[in-house]
Coordinates of C-alpha atoms and ligand atoms in Angstrom, one line a residue:
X296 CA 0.0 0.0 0.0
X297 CA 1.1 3.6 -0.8
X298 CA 2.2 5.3 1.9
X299 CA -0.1 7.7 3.1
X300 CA 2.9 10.6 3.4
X301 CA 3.5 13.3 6.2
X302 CA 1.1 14.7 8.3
X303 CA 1.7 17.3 10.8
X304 CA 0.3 18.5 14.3
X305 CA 0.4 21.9 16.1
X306 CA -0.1 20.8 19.9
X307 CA 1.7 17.3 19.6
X308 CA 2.2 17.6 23.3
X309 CA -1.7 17.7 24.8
X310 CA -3.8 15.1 25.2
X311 CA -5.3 14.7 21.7
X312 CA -2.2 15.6 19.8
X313 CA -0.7 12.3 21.6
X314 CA -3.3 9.9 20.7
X315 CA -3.5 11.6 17.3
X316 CA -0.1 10.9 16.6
X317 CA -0.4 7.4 17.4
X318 CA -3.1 7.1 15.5
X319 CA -1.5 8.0 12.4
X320 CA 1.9 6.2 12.9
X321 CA -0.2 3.5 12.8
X322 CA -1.5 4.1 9.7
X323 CA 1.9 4.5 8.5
X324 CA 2.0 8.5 7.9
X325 CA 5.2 9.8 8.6
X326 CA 4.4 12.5 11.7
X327 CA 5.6 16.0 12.1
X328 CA 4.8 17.3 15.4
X329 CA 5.7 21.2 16.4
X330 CA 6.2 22.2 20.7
X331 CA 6.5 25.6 21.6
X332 CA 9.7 26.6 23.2
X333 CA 9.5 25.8 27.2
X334 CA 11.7 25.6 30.0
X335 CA 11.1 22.5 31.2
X336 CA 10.3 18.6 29.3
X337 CA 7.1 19.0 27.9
X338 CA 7.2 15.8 26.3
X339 CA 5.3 13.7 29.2
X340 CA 2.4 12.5 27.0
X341 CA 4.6 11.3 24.2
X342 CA 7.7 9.8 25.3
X343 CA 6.6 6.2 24.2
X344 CA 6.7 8.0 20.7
X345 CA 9.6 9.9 20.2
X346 CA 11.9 7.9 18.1
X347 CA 9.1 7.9 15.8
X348 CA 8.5 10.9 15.3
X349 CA 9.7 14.6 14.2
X350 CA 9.2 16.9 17.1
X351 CA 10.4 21.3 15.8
X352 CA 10.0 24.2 18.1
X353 CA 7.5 26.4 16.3
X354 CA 4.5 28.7 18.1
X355 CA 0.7 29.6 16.9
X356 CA 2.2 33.2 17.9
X357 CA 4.7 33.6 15.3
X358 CA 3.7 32.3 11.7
X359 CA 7.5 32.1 9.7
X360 CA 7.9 29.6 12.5
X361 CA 5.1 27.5 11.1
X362 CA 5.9 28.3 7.4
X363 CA 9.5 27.2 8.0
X364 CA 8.2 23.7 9.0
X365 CA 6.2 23.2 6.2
X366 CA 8.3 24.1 3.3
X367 CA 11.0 22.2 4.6
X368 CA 8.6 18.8 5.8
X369 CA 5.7 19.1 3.3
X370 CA 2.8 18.0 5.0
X371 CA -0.1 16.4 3.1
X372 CA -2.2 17.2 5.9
X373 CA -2.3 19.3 9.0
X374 CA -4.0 19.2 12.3
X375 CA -4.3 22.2 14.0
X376 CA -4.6 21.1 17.7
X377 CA -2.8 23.9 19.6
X378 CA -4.7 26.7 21.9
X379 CA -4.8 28.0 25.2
X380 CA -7.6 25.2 25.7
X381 CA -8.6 26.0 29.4
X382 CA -11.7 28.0 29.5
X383 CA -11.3 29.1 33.3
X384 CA -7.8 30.5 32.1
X385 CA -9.6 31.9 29.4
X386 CA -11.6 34.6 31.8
X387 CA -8.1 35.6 33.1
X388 CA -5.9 35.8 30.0
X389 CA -8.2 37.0 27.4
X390 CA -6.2 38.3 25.2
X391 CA -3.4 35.5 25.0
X392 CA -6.5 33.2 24.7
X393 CA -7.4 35.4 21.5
X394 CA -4.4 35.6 20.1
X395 CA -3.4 31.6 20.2
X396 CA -6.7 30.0 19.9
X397 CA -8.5 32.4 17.3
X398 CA -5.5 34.4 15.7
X399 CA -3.4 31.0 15.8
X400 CA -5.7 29.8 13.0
X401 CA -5.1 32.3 10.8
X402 CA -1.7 32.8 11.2
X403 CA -1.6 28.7 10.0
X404 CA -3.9 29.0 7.3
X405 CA -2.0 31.9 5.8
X406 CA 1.0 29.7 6.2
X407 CA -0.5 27.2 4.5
X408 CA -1.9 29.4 1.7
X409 CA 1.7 30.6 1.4
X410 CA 3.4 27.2 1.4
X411 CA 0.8 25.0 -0.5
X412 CA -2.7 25.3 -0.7
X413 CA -3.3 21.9 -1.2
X414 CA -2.7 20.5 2.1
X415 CA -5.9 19.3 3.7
X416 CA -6.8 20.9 7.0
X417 CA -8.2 20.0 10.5
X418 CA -9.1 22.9 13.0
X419 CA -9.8 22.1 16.9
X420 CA -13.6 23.5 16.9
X421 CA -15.2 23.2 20.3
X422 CA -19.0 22.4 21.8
X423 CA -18.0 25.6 24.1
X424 CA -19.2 27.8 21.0
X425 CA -22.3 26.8 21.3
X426 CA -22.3 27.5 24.9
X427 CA -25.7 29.3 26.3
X428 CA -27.6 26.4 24.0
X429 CA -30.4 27.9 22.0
X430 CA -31.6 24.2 21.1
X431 CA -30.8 20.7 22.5
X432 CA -28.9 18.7 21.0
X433 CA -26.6 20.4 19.1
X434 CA -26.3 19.9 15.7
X435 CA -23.8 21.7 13.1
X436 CA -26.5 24.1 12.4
X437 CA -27.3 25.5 15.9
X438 CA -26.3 29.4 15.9
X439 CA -23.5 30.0 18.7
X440 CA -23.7 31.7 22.0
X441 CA -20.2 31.7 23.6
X442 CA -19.9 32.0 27.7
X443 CA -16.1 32.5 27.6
X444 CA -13.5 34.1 26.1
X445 CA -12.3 30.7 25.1
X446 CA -15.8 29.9 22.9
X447 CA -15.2 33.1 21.7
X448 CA -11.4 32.7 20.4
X449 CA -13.2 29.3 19.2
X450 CA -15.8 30.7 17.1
X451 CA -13.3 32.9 15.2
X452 CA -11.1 29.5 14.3
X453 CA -13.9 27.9 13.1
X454 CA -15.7 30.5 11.2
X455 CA -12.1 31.6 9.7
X456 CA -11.2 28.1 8.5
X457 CA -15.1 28.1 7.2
X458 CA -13.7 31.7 5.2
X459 CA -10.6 30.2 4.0
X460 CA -12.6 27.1 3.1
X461 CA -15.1 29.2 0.5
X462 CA -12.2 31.9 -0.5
X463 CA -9.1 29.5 -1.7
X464 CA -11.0 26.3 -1.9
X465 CA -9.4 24.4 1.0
X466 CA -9.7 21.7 2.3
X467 CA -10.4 22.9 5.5
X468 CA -12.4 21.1 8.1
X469 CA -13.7 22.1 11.3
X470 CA -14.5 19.6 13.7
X471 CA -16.9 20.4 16.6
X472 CA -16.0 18.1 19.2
X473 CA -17.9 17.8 22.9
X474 CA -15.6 16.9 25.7
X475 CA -13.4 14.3 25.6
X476 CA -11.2 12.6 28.4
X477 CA -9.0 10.4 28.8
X478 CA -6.1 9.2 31.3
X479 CA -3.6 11.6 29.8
X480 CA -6.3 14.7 30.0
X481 CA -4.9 17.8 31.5
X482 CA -5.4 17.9 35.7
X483 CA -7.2 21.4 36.1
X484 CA -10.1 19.6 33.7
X485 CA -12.9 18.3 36.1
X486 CA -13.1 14.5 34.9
X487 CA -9.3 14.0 35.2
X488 CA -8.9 16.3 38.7
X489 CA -12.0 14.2 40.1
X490 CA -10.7 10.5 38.9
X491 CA -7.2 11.6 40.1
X492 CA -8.3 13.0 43.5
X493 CA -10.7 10.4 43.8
X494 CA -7.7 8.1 43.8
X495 CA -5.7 10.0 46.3
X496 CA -8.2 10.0 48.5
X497 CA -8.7 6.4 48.0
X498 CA -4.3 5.8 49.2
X499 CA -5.1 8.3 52.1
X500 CA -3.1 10.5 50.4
X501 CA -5.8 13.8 50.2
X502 CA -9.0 14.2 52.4
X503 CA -10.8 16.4 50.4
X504 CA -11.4 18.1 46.7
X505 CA -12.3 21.2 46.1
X506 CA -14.7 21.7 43.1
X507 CA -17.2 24.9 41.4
X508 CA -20.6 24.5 39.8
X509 CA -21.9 20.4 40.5
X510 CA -25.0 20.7 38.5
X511 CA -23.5 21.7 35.0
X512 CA -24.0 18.8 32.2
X513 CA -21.4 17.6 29.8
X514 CA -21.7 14.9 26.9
X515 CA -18.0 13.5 27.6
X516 CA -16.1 10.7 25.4
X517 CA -13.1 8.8 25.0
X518 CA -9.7 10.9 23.3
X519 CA -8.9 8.3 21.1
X520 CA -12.4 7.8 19.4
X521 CA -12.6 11.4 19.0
X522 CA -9.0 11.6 17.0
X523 CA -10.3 9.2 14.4
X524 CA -13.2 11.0 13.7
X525 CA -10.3 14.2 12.8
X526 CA -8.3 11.9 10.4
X527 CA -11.8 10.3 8.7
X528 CA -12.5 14.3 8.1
X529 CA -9.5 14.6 6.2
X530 CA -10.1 11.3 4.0
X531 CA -13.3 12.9 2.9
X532 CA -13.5 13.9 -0.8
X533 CA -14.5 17.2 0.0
X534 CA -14.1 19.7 3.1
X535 CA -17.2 20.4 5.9
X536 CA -17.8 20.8 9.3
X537 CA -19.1 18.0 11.9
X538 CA -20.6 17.4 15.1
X539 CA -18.3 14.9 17.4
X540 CA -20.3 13.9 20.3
X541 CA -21.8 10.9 22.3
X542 CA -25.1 12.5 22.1
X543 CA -25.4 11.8 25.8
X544 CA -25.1 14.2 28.7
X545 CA -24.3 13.8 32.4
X546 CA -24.2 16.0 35.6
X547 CA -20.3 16.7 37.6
X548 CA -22.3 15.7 40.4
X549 CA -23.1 11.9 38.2
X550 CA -19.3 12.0 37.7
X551 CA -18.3 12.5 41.0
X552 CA -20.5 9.8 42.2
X553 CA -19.3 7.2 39.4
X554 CA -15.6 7.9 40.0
X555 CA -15.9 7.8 43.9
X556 CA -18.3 4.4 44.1
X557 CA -15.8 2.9 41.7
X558 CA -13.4 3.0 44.8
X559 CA -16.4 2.2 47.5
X560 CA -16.1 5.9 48.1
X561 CA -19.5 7.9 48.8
X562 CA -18.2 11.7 47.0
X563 CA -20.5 13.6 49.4
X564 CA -17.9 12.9 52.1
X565 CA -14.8 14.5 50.0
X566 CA -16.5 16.9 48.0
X567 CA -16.5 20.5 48.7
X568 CA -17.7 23.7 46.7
X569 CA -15.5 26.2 46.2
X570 CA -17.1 29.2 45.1
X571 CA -13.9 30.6 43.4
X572 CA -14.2 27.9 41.0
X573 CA -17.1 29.0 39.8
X574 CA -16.9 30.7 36.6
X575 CA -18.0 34.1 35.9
X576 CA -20.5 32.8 33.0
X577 CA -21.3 29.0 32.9
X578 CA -22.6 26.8 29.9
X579 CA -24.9 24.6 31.6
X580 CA -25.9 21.8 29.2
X581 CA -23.9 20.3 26.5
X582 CA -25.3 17.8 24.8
X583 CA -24.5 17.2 21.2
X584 CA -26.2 15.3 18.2
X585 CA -23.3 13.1 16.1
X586 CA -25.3 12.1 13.2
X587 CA -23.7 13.9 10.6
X588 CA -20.1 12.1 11.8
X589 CA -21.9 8.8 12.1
X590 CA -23.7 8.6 8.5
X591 CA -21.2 10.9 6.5
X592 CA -17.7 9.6 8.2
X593 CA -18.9 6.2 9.5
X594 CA -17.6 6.8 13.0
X595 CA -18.5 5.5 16.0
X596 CA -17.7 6.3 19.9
X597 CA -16.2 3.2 21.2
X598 CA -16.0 3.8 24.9
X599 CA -19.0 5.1 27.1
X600 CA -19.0 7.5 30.1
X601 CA -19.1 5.0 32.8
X602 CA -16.4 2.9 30.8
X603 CA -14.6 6.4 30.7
X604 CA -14.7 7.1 34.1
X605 CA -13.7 3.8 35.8
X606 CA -10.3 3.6 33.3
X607 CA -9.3 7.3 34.7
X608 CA -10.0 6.5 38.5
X609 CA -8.2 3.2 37.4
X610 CA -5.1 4.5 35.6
X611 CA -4.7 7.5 38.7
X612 CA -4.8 4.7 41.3
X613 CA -2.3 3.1 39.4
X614 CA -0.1 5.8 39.2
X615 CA -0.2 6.8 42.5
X616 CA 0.5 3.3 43.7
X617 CA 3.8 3.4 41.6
X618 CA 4.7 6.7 42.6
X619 CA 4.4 5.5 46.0
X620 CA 6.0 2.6 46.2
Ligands
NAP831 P1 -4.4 20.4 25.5 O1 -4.1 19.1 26.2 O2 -4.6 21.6 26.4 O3 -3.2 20.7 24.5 C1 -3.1 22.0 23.9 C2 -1.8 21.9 23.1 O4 -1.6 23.3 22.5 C3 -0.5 21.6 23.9 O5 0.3 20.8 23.1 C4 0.1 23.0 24.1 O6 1.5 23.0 24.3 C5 -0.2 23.6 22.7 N1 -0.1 25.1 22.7 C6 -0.6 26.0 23.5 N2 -0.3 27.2 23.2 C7 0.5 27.1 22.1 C8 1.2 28.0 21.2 N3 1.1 29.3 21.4 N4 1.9 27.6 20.2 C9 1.9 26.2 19.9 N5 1.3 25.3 20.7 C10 0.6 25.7 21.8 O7 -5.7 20.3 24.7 P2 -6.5 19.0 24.1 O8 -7.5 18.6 25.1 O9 -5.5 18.0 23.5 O10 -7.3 19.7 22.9 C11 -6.8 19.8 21.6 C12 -7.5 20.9 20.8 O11 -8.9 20.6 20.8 C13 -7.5 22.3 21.5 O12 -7.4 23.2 20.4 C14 -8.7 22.4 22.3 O13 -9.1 23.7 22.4 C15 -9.7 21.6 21.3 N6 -10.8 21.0 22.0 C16 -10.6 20.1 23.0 C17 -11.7 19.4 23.6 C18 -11.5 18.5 24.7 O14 -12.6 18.1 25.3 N7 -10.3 18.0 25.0 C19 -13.0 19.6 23.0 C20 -13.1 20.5 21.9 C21 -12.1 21.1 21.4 P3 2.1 22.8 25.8 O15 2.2 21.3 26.0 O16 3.5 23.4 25.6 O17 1.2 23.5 26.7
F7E832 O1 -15.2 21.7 33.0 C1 -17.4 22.3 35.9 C2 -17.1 23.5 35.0 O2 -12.9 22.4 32.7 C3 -16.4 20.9 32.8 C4 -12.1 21.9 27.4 O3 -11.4 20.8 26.9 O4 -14.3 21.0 27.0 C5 -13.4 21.5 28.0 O5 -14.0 22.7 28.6 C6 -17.5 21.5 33.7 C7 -17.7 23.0 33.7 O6 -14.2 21.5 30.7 C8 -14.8 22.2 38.5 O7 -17.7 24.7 35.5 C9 -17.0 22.1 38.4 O8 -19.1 23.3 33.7 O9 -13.5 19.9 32.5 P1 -13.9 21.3 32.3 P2 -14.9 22.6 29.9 O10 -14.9 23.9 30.5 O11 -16.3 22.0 29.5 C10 -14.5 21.9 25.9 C11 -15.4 21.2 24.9 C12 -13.3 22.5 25.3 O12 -13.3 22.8 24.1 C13 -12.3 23.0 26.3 O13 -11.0 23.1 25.6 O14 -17.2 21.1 35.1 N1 -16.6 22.2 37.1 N2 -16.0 22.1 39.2 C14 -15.2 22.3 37.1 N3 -14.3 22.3 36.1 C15 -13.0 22.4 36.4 N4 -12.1 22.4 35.5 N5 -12.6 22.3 37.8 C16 -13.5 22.3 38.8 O15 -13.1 22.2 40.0

């Protein structure tokens, strides 16, 4: 079989960038991956990868950085993962959040445009855009109503790589994707911060977890099911926008009680709400409709919430037991 050339990925090091990249060395694509400059290892989520692949500094903040990479690698596609992603971070660095997450994407395009304006593209488009939901579910037709500066930053990605899409005739796709978890998921985000204190409490290790808002809803999924439905985008004869999404929804308080009965914990003993994590505008309800992804790209969600929930309490406690020990 041909092989399927190089592909690269802007934010190699965060969760999805990992599992993307594995996903694609195993389809035999050749995998350029670009880390912004830091002073310490950032590298944590990929070490099992790195003879494999091709890891240059570049930075969503300074585009001959990213043109540099692609007229010397020549990408067939490119996935745009990279963004100040953290939406309560988002409230207090605006302008940072603007300037990677929205600007970011055209900085790439451009580069792209510049470089070669056949390569297919993949932006990070979020279920936070549609935010203050005006229907339920959501589908890739629901208008937007951002509650952070993050949705906002988002909404400008995705309708940008929409722009380029209709003014050069990319092939740009935007994919919308709910949230998704996974062992290797960020510790300020709720499912990983509850699983992994859940854990600690569990090894006597923490008493009690401090979290905001219980009642908010979220349709969560698996990382690595969500990646695949990125590549199938980009195998797609012609560019679009899709809805990634479990098309169920569940409460942090539902969480909290999976993760801490998993461990014959009751989570009203260990949790506590801490008002200064609530956030100054909430999105309530996320629930999002995947039909579009399903019939169109053939994908599937492989691994349910509760499945979801038990491997993250699972892979913390086993962490912490090697840490320990
Ligand atoms: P993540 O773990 O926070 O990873 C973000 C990545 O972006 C990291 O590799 C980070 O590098 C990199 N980055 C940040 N600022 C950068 C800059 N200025 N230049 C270059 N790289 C930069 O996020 P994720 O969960 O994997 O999500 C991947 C993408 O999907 C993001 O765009 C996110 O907004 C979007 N998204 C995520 C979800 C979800 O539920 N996970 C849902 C919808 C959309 P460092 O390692 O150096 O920090
Ligand atoms: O919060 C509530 C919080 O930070 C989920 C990002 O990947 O998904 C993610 O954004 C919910 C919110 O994710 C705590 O208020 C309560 O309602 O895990 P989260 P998020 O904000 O939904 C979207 C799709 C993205 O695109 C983003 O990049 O949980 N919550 N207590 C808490 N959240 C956190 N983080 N910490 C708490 O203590």
């Amino acid at each position: 079989m041909a092989s399927p050339g190089t592909a690269m990925i802007t934010g190699i090091t965060g969760q999805d960038g990992s599992y993307l990249a594995e996903l694609l060395l195993d389809k035999g694509y050749r995998v350029v991956g670009l880390h912004r400059r830091s002073s310490t290892v950032t590298f944590e989520r990929i070490t099992h990868l790195m003879d494999r692949l091709t890891l240059l500094p570049a930075d969503l903040l300074d585009e001959a950085s990213m043109i540099r990479v692609l007229r010397e690698h020549e990408p067939r596609e490119v996935y745009n993962l990279a963004a100040q992603s953290f939406v309560q971070t988002s409230f207090v660095q605006p302008v940072l959040t603007g300037e990677v997450t929205a600007l970011g994407v055209t900085r790439l395009l451009d580069a792209i445009l510049l470089t070669d304006p056949t390569i297919r593209f993949y932006q990070a488009s979020s279920s936070e855009m549609f935010g203050k939901v005006v229907e339920v579910p959501q589908t890739e037709r629901t208008p937007f109503h951002p509650r952070s500066p993050y949705g906002v930053a988002k909404i400008y990605g995705h309708w940008i790589t929409v722009n380029y899409r209709e003014s050069y005739g990319l092939h740009a796709s935007s994919g919308i994707l709910f949230n998704h978890e996974s062992p290797r998921r960020g510790l300020e985000f709720l499912p990983r911060k509850v699983a992994f204190s859940a854990a600690a409490i569990k090894l006597g290790m923490q008493e009690k977890v401090k979290l905001g808002n219980l009642d908010a809803q979220r349709d969560w999924g698996y990382a690595p099911d969500y990646v695949r439905a990125m590549w199938l985008m980009l195998q797609q004869d012609a560019p679009d926008d899709y809805v990634v999404a479990t098309g169920k929804t569940h409460s942090v308080r539902e969480l909290c009680d999976l993760a801490f009965s998993h461990l014959g914990l009751r989570w009203e003993d260990h949790v506590e709400v801490d008002e200064q994590l609530l956030r100054p505008a909430e999105v309530d309800l996320l629930i999002g409709d995947p039909k579009k992804a399903r019939t169109v790209l053939g994908w599937e969600p492989e691994v349910g919430f509760e499945d979801l929930v038990r491997m993250m309490v699972d892979a913390d406690l086993k962490a912490l037991r090697t840490a320990g020990s």
